[in-house]
Coordinates of C-alpha atoms in Angstrom, one line a residue:
Chain A
M1 CA 22.3 -67.8 38.0
I2 CA 20.9 -66.0 34.9
E3 CA 23.2 -64.5 32.3
S4 CA 21.0 -64.0 29.3
L5 CA 19.2 -60.7 28.6
N6 CA 16.8 -62.9 26.6
N7 CA 15.7 -65.0 29.6
E8 CA 11.9 -64.9 29.6
K9 CA 11.7 -64.0 33.3
I10 CA 14.2 -61.1 32.8
K11 CA 12.2 -59.8 29.8
L12 CA 9.1 -59.8 31.9
Y13 CA 10.8 -58.1 34.9
A14 CA 12.2 -55.3 32.6
K15 CA 8.6 -54.6 31.4
L16 CA 7.6 -53.7 34.9
N17 CA 9.0 -50.3 34.3
D18 CA 5.7 -49.8 32.3
K19 CA 2.6 -49.3 34.4
K20 CA 0.5 -51.5 32.2
Y21 CA 2.7 -54.5 32.8
R22 CA 3.0 -53.8 36.5
Y23 CA -0.8 -54.0 37.0
E24 CA -1.2 -57.0 34.6
N25 CA 1.3 -58.9 36.7
K26 CA 0.7 -57.3 40.1
L27 CA 4.4 -56.9 40.4
F28 CA 6.8 -54.0 40.8
I29 CA 10.6 -53.3 41.1
A30 CA 12.3 -52.3 44.3
P31 CA 16.0 -51.3 43.5
G32 CA 18.9 -51.1 45.9
K33 CA 19.9 -52.6 49.3
H34 CA 17.7 -50.5 51.5
L35 CA 14.5 -51.1 49.5
V36 CA 15.2 -54.8 49.2
E37 CA 15.6 -55.1 53.0
E38 CA 12.3 -53.2 53.5
A39 CA 10.6 -55.5 51.0
I40 CA 11.9 -58.6 52.8
K41 CA 10.5 -57.3 56.1
S42 CA 7.1 -56.9 54.5
N43 CA 7.0 -60.4 53.0
L44 CA 6.4 -59.0 49.5
V45 CA 9.4 -60.4 47.7
K46 CA 8.9 -62.7 44.7
E47 CA 12.6 -62.8 43.7
I48 CA 15.8 -61.0 44.5
L49 CA 18.3 -60.4 41.7
L50 CA 21.9 -59.9 43.1
L51 CA 25.0 -59.1 41.1
Q52 CA 27.3 -62.1 40.7
G53 CA 30.2 -62.1 43.0
E54 CA 28.4 -60.1 45.7
E55 CA 27.8 -61.8 49.1
N56 CA 24.2 -62.7 49.9
T57 CA 23.5 -60.8 53.2
Y58 CA 19.8 -60.9 52.8
N59 CA 18.8 -64.0 54.8
S60 CA 16.7 -65.0 51.8
D61 CA 17.2 -66.9 48.5
V62 CA 18.7 -64.8 45.7
T63 CA 19.2 -65.3 42.0
Y64 CA 22.6 -64.2 40.8
V65 CA 22.6 -62.1 37.6
T66 CA 25.0 -60.0 35.4
E67 CA 25.3 -56.2 35.6
D68 CA 23.7 -55.9 32.2
I69 CA 20.6 -57.7 33.6
L70 CA 20.4 -55.3 36.6
K71 CA 20.7 -52.4 34.2
K72 CA 18.0 -53.7 32.0
V73 CA 15.5 -54.5 34.8
S74 CA 16.2 -51.4 36.9
D75 CA 16.2 -49.1 33.8
L76 CA 19.0 -47.2 35.5
S77 CA 22.3 -46.5 33.7
N78 CA 23.9 -46.6 37.2
A79 CA 22.5 -50.1 38.0
P80 CA 22.0 -51.2 41.7
I81 CA 23.9 -54.3 42.8
V82 CA 20.6 -55.8 44.0
L83 CA 16.9 -55.4 43.4
A84 CA 13.8 -57.2 44.4
I85 CA 10.8 -58.0 42.2
C86 CA 7.9 -57.5 44.6
H87 CA 4.2 -58.4 44.8
M88 CA 1.9 -55.4 45.0
K89 CA 0.6 -54.8 48.5
E90 CA -2.8 -56.1 49.7
N91 CA -4.4 -53.0 51.1
T92 CA -7.1 -52.9 53.7
N93 CA -9.9 -50.5 54.5
I94 CA -9.1 -47.0 55.7
K95 CA -7.4 -47.0 59.1
G96 CA -5.7 -44.4 61.3
N97 CA -5.0 -40.8 60.2
T98 CA -5.2 -40.5 56.5
I99 CA -3.6 -38.4 53.8
I100 CA -5.5 -37.8 50.6
L101 CA -3.6 -36.7 47.4
D102 CA -5.6 -34.9 44.7
D103 CA -3.7 -35.5 41.4
I104 CA -0.1 -35.3 42.6
K105 CA 1.9 -35.8 39.4
D106 CA 5.6 -35.6 40.4
P107 CA 7.1 -39.0 41.4
G108 CA 9.6 -37.3 43.8
N109 CA 6.8 -35.5 45.5
L110 CA 4.7 -38.6 46.0
G111 CA 7.6 -40.6 47.3
T112 CA 8.6 -37.8 49.7
I113 CA 5.0 -37.5 51.0
I114 CA 4.8 -41.2 51.7
R115 CA 8.1 -41.1 53.6
S116 CA 6.9 -38.2 55.7
A117 CA 3.4 -39.7 56.2
V118 CA 5.0 -42.8 57.8
A119 CA 7.3 -40.5 59.9
F120 CA 4.3 -38.6 61.2
N121 CA 2.1 -41.6 62.0
Y122 CA -0.3 -41.5 59.1
E123 CA -1.5 -45.0 58.4
T124 CA -3.4 -44.7 55.2
I125 CA -2.8 -42.8 51.9
I126 CA -5.6 -42.3 49.4
L127 CA -4.6 -41.4 45.8
S128 CA -6.9 -39.9 43.1
S129 CA -7.0 -42.1 40.0
N130 CA -5.0 -39.5 38.0
S131 CA -2.1 -39.3 40.5
V132 CA 1.3 -40.7 39.5
D133 CA 1.4 -44.5 40.0
I134 CA 2.7 -45.4 43.5
Y135 CA 4.6 -48.4 42.0
N136 CA 6.4 -46.1 39.4
P137 CA 10.1 -46.9 40.1
K138 CA 10.9 -43.2 40.8
V139 CA 8.2 -43.1 43.4
V140 CA 9.4 -46.4 45.0
R141 CA 12.9 -45.0 45.2
A142 CA 11.8 -41.7 46.7
T143 CA 9.8 -43.4 49.4
E144 CA 13.0 -45.0 50.8
G145 CA 11.0 -48.1 51.4
M146 CA 8.2 -46.5 53.4
L147 CA 5.5 -47.5 50.9
F148 CA 5.8 -50.9 52.6
N149 CA 4.7 -49.3 55.9
I150 CA 1.5 -47.6 54.8
N151 CA -1.9 -48.7 53.7
I152 CA -2.5 -47.4 50.1
L153 CA -5.9 -46.9 48.5
T154 CA -6.7 -45.4 45.0
G155 CA -9.9 -44.3 43.5
N156 CA -12.7 -41.6 43.5
L157 CA -11.8 -39.0 46.2
P158 CA -15.4 -37.7 46.9
S159 CA -16.5 -41.3 47.7
F160 CA -13.6 -41.9 50.0
I161 CA -14.2 -38.5 51.7
T162 CA -17.8 -39.3 52.3
E163 CA -16.8 -42.6 53.9
L164 CA -14.3 -40.8 56.1
K165 CA -17.0 -38.3 57.2
N166 CA -19.4 -41.1 58.0
K167 CA -16.6 -42.6 60.2
G168 CA -16.3 -39.3 62.1
Y169 CA -13.1 -38.1 60.6
L170 CA -12.3 -34.4 60.4
I171 CA -11.5 -33.4 56.8
Y172 CA -8.6 -30.9 56.5
G173 CA -7.8 -29.0 53.3
T174 CA -5.7 -26.0 52.5
D175 CA -6.7 -22.5 51.6
V176 CA -4.3 -19.6 50.8
I177 CA -6.9 -16.9 51.6
N178 CA -8.9 -18.2 54.6
G179 CA -6.6 -21.0 55.9
H180 CA -5.8 -21.3 59.6
K181 CA -2.5 -22.0 61.3
P182 CA -2.0 -25.8 61.6
T183 CA -1.8 -27.1 65.2
K184 CA -1.8 -30.4 66.8
E185 CA -5.1 -32.4 66.1
L186 CA -6.0 -35.2 68.5
K187 CA -9.1 -36.4 66.7
P188 CA -9.0 -38.8 63.8
H189 CA -8.5 -36.7 60.6
A190 CA -7.7 -36.8 57.0
L191 CA -5.5 -34.1 55.3
I192 CA -6.1 -33.3 51.6
I193 CA -3.1 -32.1 49.5
G194 CA -3.9 -30.6 46.1
S195 CA -1.9 -31.1 42.8
E196 CA 1.3 -29.2 42.2
A197 CA -0.3 -27.1 39.3
I198 CA -3.8 -26.2 40.5
G199 CA -4.2 -27.3 44.2
M200 CA -7.4 -29.0 45.3
S201 CA -10.2 -29.3 42.7
E202 CA -13.4 -27.3 43.2
E203 CA -15.4 -30.4 44.0
I204 CA -13.0 -31.4 46.7
K205 CA -12.8 -28.0 48.3
K206 CA -16.5 -28.1 49.2
L207 CA -15.9 -31.2 51.3
T208 CA -13.4 -29.9 53.8
D209 CA -14.3 -29.2 57.5
K210 CA -11.3 -26.9 58.1
N211 CA -8.7 -25.3 55.9
L212 CA -5.0 -24.7 56.8
Y213 CA -2.4 -22.4 55.5
I214 CA 1.4 -22.2 56.0
K215 CA 2.2 -18.5 56.4
M216 CA 5.2 -17.4 54.3
N217 CA 7.2 -14.5 53.0
K218 CA 5.4 -12.5 50.3
N219 CA 8.2 -13.0 47.8
C220 CA 7.4 -16.7 47.8
E221 CA 4.2 -17.8 46.1
S222 CA 4.2 -21.4 47.3
L223 CA 6.2 -24.3 48.7
N224 CA 7.1 -27.5 47.1
A225 CA 4.0 -29.9 47.4
G226 CA 6.1 -32.5 49.3
V227 CA 7.3 -29.9 51.7
S228 CA 3.9 -28.3 52.4
A229 CA 2.3 -31.7 52.9
S230 CA 5.2 -32.7 55.3
I231 CA 4.9 -29.4 57.4
L232 CA 1.2 -29.9 57.7
M233 CA 1.5 -33.5 58.8
Y234 CA 4.3 -32.6 61.2
T235 CA 2.2 -29.8 62.9
L236 CA -1.0 -31.8 63.0
N237 CA 0.7 -34.8 64.6
E238 CA 3.5 -33.2 66.6
D239 CA 4.3 -35.4 69.5
N240 CA 5.3 -34.3 73.0
Y241 CA 9.0 -34.2 73.1
E242 CA 10.7 -35.0 76.4
Chain B
M1 CA 15.5 -13.6 15.2
I2 CA 18.0 -16.5 15.3
E3 CA 17.3 -19.7 13.4
S4 CA 20.6 -21.4 13.2
L5 CA 21.8 -23.9 15.7
N6 CA 25.3 -22.9 14.7
N7 CA 24.9 -19.3 15.7
E8 CA 27.9 -18.6 18.0
K9 CA 25.8 -17.1 20.7
I10 CA 23.5 -20.1 20.8
K11 CA 26.5 -22.4 20.9
L12 CA 27.8 -20.5 23.9
Y13 CA 24.4 -20.5 25.7
A14 CA 24.0 -24.3 25.2
K15 CA 27.4 -24.8 26.9
L16 CA 26.0 -23.1 30.1
N17 CA 24.6 -26.5 31.0
D18 CA 28.2 -27.3 31.9
K19 CA 29.4 -25.9 35.2
K20 CA 32.8 -25.0 33.8
Y21 CA 31.3 -22.7 31.1
R22 CA 28.8 -21.2 33.6
Y23 CA 31.6 -19.9 35.8
E24 CA 33.9 -18.9 32.9
N25 CA 31.1 -16.7 31.5
K26 CA 29.4 -15.8 34.8
L27 CA 26.1 -16.7 33.1
F28 CA 23.3 -19.3 33.7
I29 CA 20.0 -20.4 32.2
A30 CA 16.6 -19.8 33.7
P31 CA 14.0 -21.8 31.7
G32 CA 10.2 -21.1 31.6
K33 CA 7.9 -18.2 32.0
H34 CA 7.9 -18.0 35.8
L35 CA 11.7 -18.1 36.1
V36 CA 12.1 -15.5 33.3
E37 CA 9.7 -13.1 35.1
E38 CA 11.6 -13.5 38.4
A39 CA 14.9 -12.9 36.5
I40 CA 13.5 -9.7 35.0
K41 CA 12.4 -8.5 38.5
S42 CA 16.0 -9.0 39.7
N43 CA 17.6 -7.2 36.8
L44 CA 19.8 -10.1 36.0
V45 CA 18.7 -10.8 32.4
K46 CA 21.3 -10.7 29.7
E47 CA 19.0 -12.0 26.9
I48 CA 15.6 -13.6 26.7
L49 CA 15.0 -16.3 24.0
L50 CA 11.3 -16.6 23.0
L51 CA 9.7 -19.1 20.6
Q52 CA 8.8 -17.5 17.3
G53 CA 5.1 -16.7 17.0
E54 CA 4.7 -16.2 20.8
E55 CA 3.6 -12.8 22.1
N56 CA 6.2 -10.8 24.0
T57 CA 4.5 -10.3 27.4
Y58 CA 7.7 -9.6 29.2
N59 CA 8.0 -5.8 29.1
S60 CA 11.6 -6.4 28.0
D61 CA 13.4 -7.0 24.7
V62 CA 13.4 -10.6 23.4
T63 CA 15.2 -12.5 20.7
Y64 CA 12.9 -14.8 18.8
V65 CA 14.3 -18.3 18.2
T66 CA 13.2 -21.7 16.9
E67 CA 12.0 -24.7 19.0
D68 CA 15.2 -26.5 18.2
I69 CA 17.2 -23.7 19.6
L70 CA 15.2 -23.7 22.8
K71 CA 15.7 -27.5 23.1
K72 CA 19.4 -27.1 22.5
V73 CA 19.9 -24.3 25.0
S74 CA 17.6 -25.7 27.7
D75 CA 18.9 -29.2 27.3
L76 CA 15.2 -30.4 27.8
S77 CA 13.4 -32.6 25.3
N78 CA 10.2 -30.9 26.4
A79 CA 11.6 -27.4 25.6
P80 CA 10.1 -24.3 27.3
I81 CA 8.7 -21.5 25.1
V82 CA 10.9 -19.0 26.8
L83 CA 14.1 -18.9 28.7
A84 CA 16.5 -16.2 30.0
I85 CA 20.2 -16.2 29.9
C86 CA 21.1 -14.5 33.2
H87 CA 24.1 -12.9 34.9
M88 CA 25.2 -14.7 38.1
K89 CA 24.2 -12.8 41.2
E90 CA 26.4 -10.3 43.0
N91 CA 26.2 -11.6 46.6
T92 CA 26.9 -9.6 49.7
N93 CA 28.2 -10.4 53.1
I94 CA 26.1 -12.5 55.5
K95 CA 22.8 -10.9 56.5
G96 CA 19.7 -12.0 58.3
N97 CA 19.0 -15.6 59.4
T98 CA 21.2 -18.0 57.5
I99 CA 21.0 -21.6 56.3
I100 CA 24.2 -23.6 55.9
L101 CA 24.3 -26.6 53.7
D102 CA 27.0 -29.2 54.3
D103 CA 27.4 -31.1 51.0
I104 CA 23.8 -31.3 49.8
K105 CA 24.2 -33.3 46.5
D106 CA 20.7 -33.6 45.0
P107 CA 19.6 -30.7 42.8
G108 CA 15.9 -31.1 43.7
N109 CA 16.8 -30.9 47.4
L110 CA 18.9 -27.8 47.0
G111 CA 16.2 -26.1 45.0
T112 CA 13.5 -27.0 47.5
I113 CA 15.6 -25.8 50.4
I114 CA 16.1 -22.4 48.7
R115 CA 12.4 -22.1 48.0
S116 CA 11.5 -22.9 51.6
A117 CA 14.3 -20.6 52.9
V118 CA 12.8 -17.6 51.2
A119 CA 9.3 -18.6 52.4
F120 CA 10.5 -18.7 56.0
N121 CA 12.5 -15.4 55.9
Y122 CA 16.0 -16.7 55.7
E123 CA 18.1 -14.1 53.9
T124 CA 21.4 -15.9 53.3
I125 CA 22.4 -19.4 52.2
I126 CA 25.9 -20.7 52.6
L127 CA 27.0 -23.8 50.6
S128 CA 30.0 -25.9 51.2
S129 CA 32.3 -26.1 48.1
N130 CA 31.3 -29.7 47.4
S131 CA 27.6 -29.0 47.3
V132 CA 25.7 -29.3 44.0
D133 CA 26.1 -26.0 42.0
I134 CA 23.4 -23.5 42.7
Y135 CA 23.3 -22.5 39.0
N136 CA 22.8 -26.2 37.8
P137 CA 19.7 -25.9 35.6
K138 CA 17.8 -28.6 37.7
V139 CA 18.5 -26.6 40.9
V140 CA 17.4 -23.3 39.2
R141 CA 14.1 -25.0 38.1
A142 CA 13.4 -26.5 41.6
T143 CA 13.9 -23.1 43.3
E144 CA 10.9 -21.8 41.3
G145 CA 12.8 -18.5 40.9
M146 CA 13.5 -18.1 44.6
L147 CA 17.3 -18.1 44.1
F148 CA 16.9 -14.5 42.9
N149 CA 15.5 -13.6 46.3
I150 CA 18.3 -14.9 48.6
N151 CA 21.9 -14.0 49.2
I152 CA 24.1 -16.9 48.3
L153 CA 27.7 -17.6 49.5
T154 CA 29.9 -20.6 48.8
G155 CA 33.1 -21.7 50.6
N156 CA 34.7 -23.2 53.6
L157 CA 32.0 -23.8 56.3
P158 CA 34.1 -23.6 59.4
S159 CA 35.3 -20.1 58.4
F160 CA 31.8 -18.9 57.8
I161 CA 30.6 -20.4 61.1
T162 CA 33.4 -18.7 63.0
E163 CA 32.4 -15.4 61.3
L164 CA 28.7 -16.0 62.3
K165 CA 29.7 -16.8 65.9
N166 CA 31.7 -13.6 66.1
K167 CA 28.6 -11.7 64.9
G168 CA 26.6 -13.2 67.8
Y169 CA 24.6 -15.8 65.7
L170 CA 23.3 -18.9 67.5
I171 CA 24.5 -22.0 65.5
Y172 CA 21.9 -24.7 65.2
G173 CA 22.6 -28.2 64.0
T174 CA 20.8 -31.5 64.1
D175 CA 21.4 -34.6 66.3
V176 CA 19.3 -37.8 66.2
I177 CA 20.3 -38.8 69.7
N178 CA 20.5 -35.6 71.7
G179 CA 18.5 -33.2 69.6
H180 CA 15.8 -30.9 71.0
K181 CA 12.3 -30.1 69.7
P182 CA 12.6 -27.1 67.3
T183 CA 10.7 -24.0 68.5
K184 CA 10.5 -20.4 67.5
E185 CA 13.9 -18.6 67.8
L186 CA 13.8 -14.8 68.0
K187 CA 17.6 -14.3 68.0
P188 CA 19.7 -14.2 64.8
H189 CA 20.6 -17.8 64.0
A190 CA 22.1 -20.1 61.4
L191 CA 20.8 -23.6 60.8
I192 CA 23.2 -26.3 59.4
I193 CA 21.7 -29.1 57.3
G194 CA 24.0 -32.1 56.7
S195 CA 24.3 -34.1 53.4
E196 CA 21.7 -36.6 52.4
A197 CA 24.2 -39.5 52.8
I198 CA 26.1 -38.8 56.0
G199 CA 24.6 -35.7 57.7
M200 CA 26.8 -33.1 59.2
S201 CA 30.6 -33.7 59.1
E202 CA 32.4 -34.3 62.4
E203 CA 34.3 -31.0 62.1
I204 CA 31.0 -29.1 61.7
K205 CA 29.2 -31.0 64.5
K206 CA 31.7 -29.5 67.1
L207 CA 30.7 -26.0 66.1
T208 CA 27.0 -26.0 66.9
D209 CA 25.5 -24.2 70.0
K210 CA 22.2 -26.3 70.0
N211 CA 21.0 -29.4 68.2
L212 CA 17.5 -30.1 66.9
Y213 CA 15.6 -33.3 66.1
I214 CA 12.3 -33.9 64.4
K215 CA 10.7 -36.7 66.3
M216 CA 9.3 -39.4 64.0
N217 CA 7.8 -42.9 63.9
K218 CA 10.3 -45.7 64.6
N219 CA 9.6 -47.3 61.2
C220 CA 11.0 -44.3 59.5
E221 CA 14.8 -43.8 59.6
S222 CA 14.9 -40.3 58.3
L223 CA 13.1 -37.6 56.2
N224 CA 14.0 -36.3 52.8
A225 CA 16.7 -33.6 53.4
G226 CA 14.6 -30.9 51.7
V227 CA 11.7 -31.8 54.0
S228 CA 13.6 -31.8 57.2
A229 CA 15.4 -28.5 56.4
S230 CA 11.9 -27.0 55.6
I231 CA 10.3 -28.2 58.8
L232 CA 13.1 -26.9 60.9
M233 CA 13.1 -23.5 59.2
Y234 CA 9.3 -23.4 59.6
T235 CA 9.4 -24.1 63.3
L236 CA 12.3 -21.8 64.1
N237 CA 10.6 -18.9 62.2
E238 CA 7.0 -19.6 62.8
D239 CA 5.2 -16.2 62.7
N240 CA 2.3 -15.3 64.8
Y241 CA -0.9 -16.0 62.8
E242 CA -3.9 -13.8 63.2

């Protein structure tokens, strides 16, 4: 049971809302029941903070805390009744179909794309160094826990793309002018999604094998980045339905 | 030129962040260059507020104001350099393919769905009375101006659905257990999307002609509501590509 906002551990946990402290400590915050359950399944929990008076349904040790502590650590005015402090994931080399994000900046979009990537059987996500941080609490919430179910790599995109090409992956990009209709792709592939503001960078554009385009009404300039990424992943991976 | 935060008009405009005042005055706020341009195209502009010193590129009268006024009216700490005060749309009867939203609560989701609806040639959107308000500034921003390009109706969903059935529309819903793979639909149809938390209400479920389901990896319970609505609209309306 911790009741003091000045407890050293609580002070450290609250700092995890700041990227610098997340990476110094290799820890991040997963707020809410569903995220805590996904964190437990993934064996990444360091400590669970549960509101005093609540029943421990988590089949795991918990530390009881006050509502003020949950507010402080979650940085949410509407505090969750439970949150987990988690170790960052140990990620492996590239495996399975892969999605590559070129400077996605909006936390909601990144979270949505991760959620859809897991839904459509992508196993690896590669983020450019200037993308929004995957452990940003808003991203973590928007993934609905699916960040625990995907292999996450961050770094220089052209190097990763070269590695993928050497492994025989088809590299898909998008192109408003010359893009093709997306259809099911049985070969191993990587799909590149450009940033919300400017799309794929010029350097990256040169590295694609095939470009796709989602045809739309002329009154609409573009789709939300999370939506277009999701439609492309769905169509490339569409399973046979019964 | 207006410089005073106490100007009566500015005080009224700032109140439009509150739903009650929006509907009392039949006005709403469209912040940012792109939204202002879309508002002008739709002839819905009452007044454009532009930051002093900026060039008027809008082919329309503007009122120059201070940054503080733009912050106050937009309710954004990172104020836009321009915003339009707009008249609410005059909506018509149901026309064209229609999307029906059963208590969508998240402003970003509603905005994304409107944007995708225009992209995929839906002409009418029907909102249940408990949905988030379409003129909520967060919704308006997330639509990227597309709310000006769609017919919007709000009210009792079973009555609207009965009207659609009488007009010969096919009513599509979603069903995790017995849903079918979505494919192109040439007949006039309406697609119902349930709320983020509980999906379609029981009353509405009974009114569908056919239910759809987006097949996904078993590790993923569900997609973001904006994403699943967009994938369904895309697949039902998929045009022939060249």
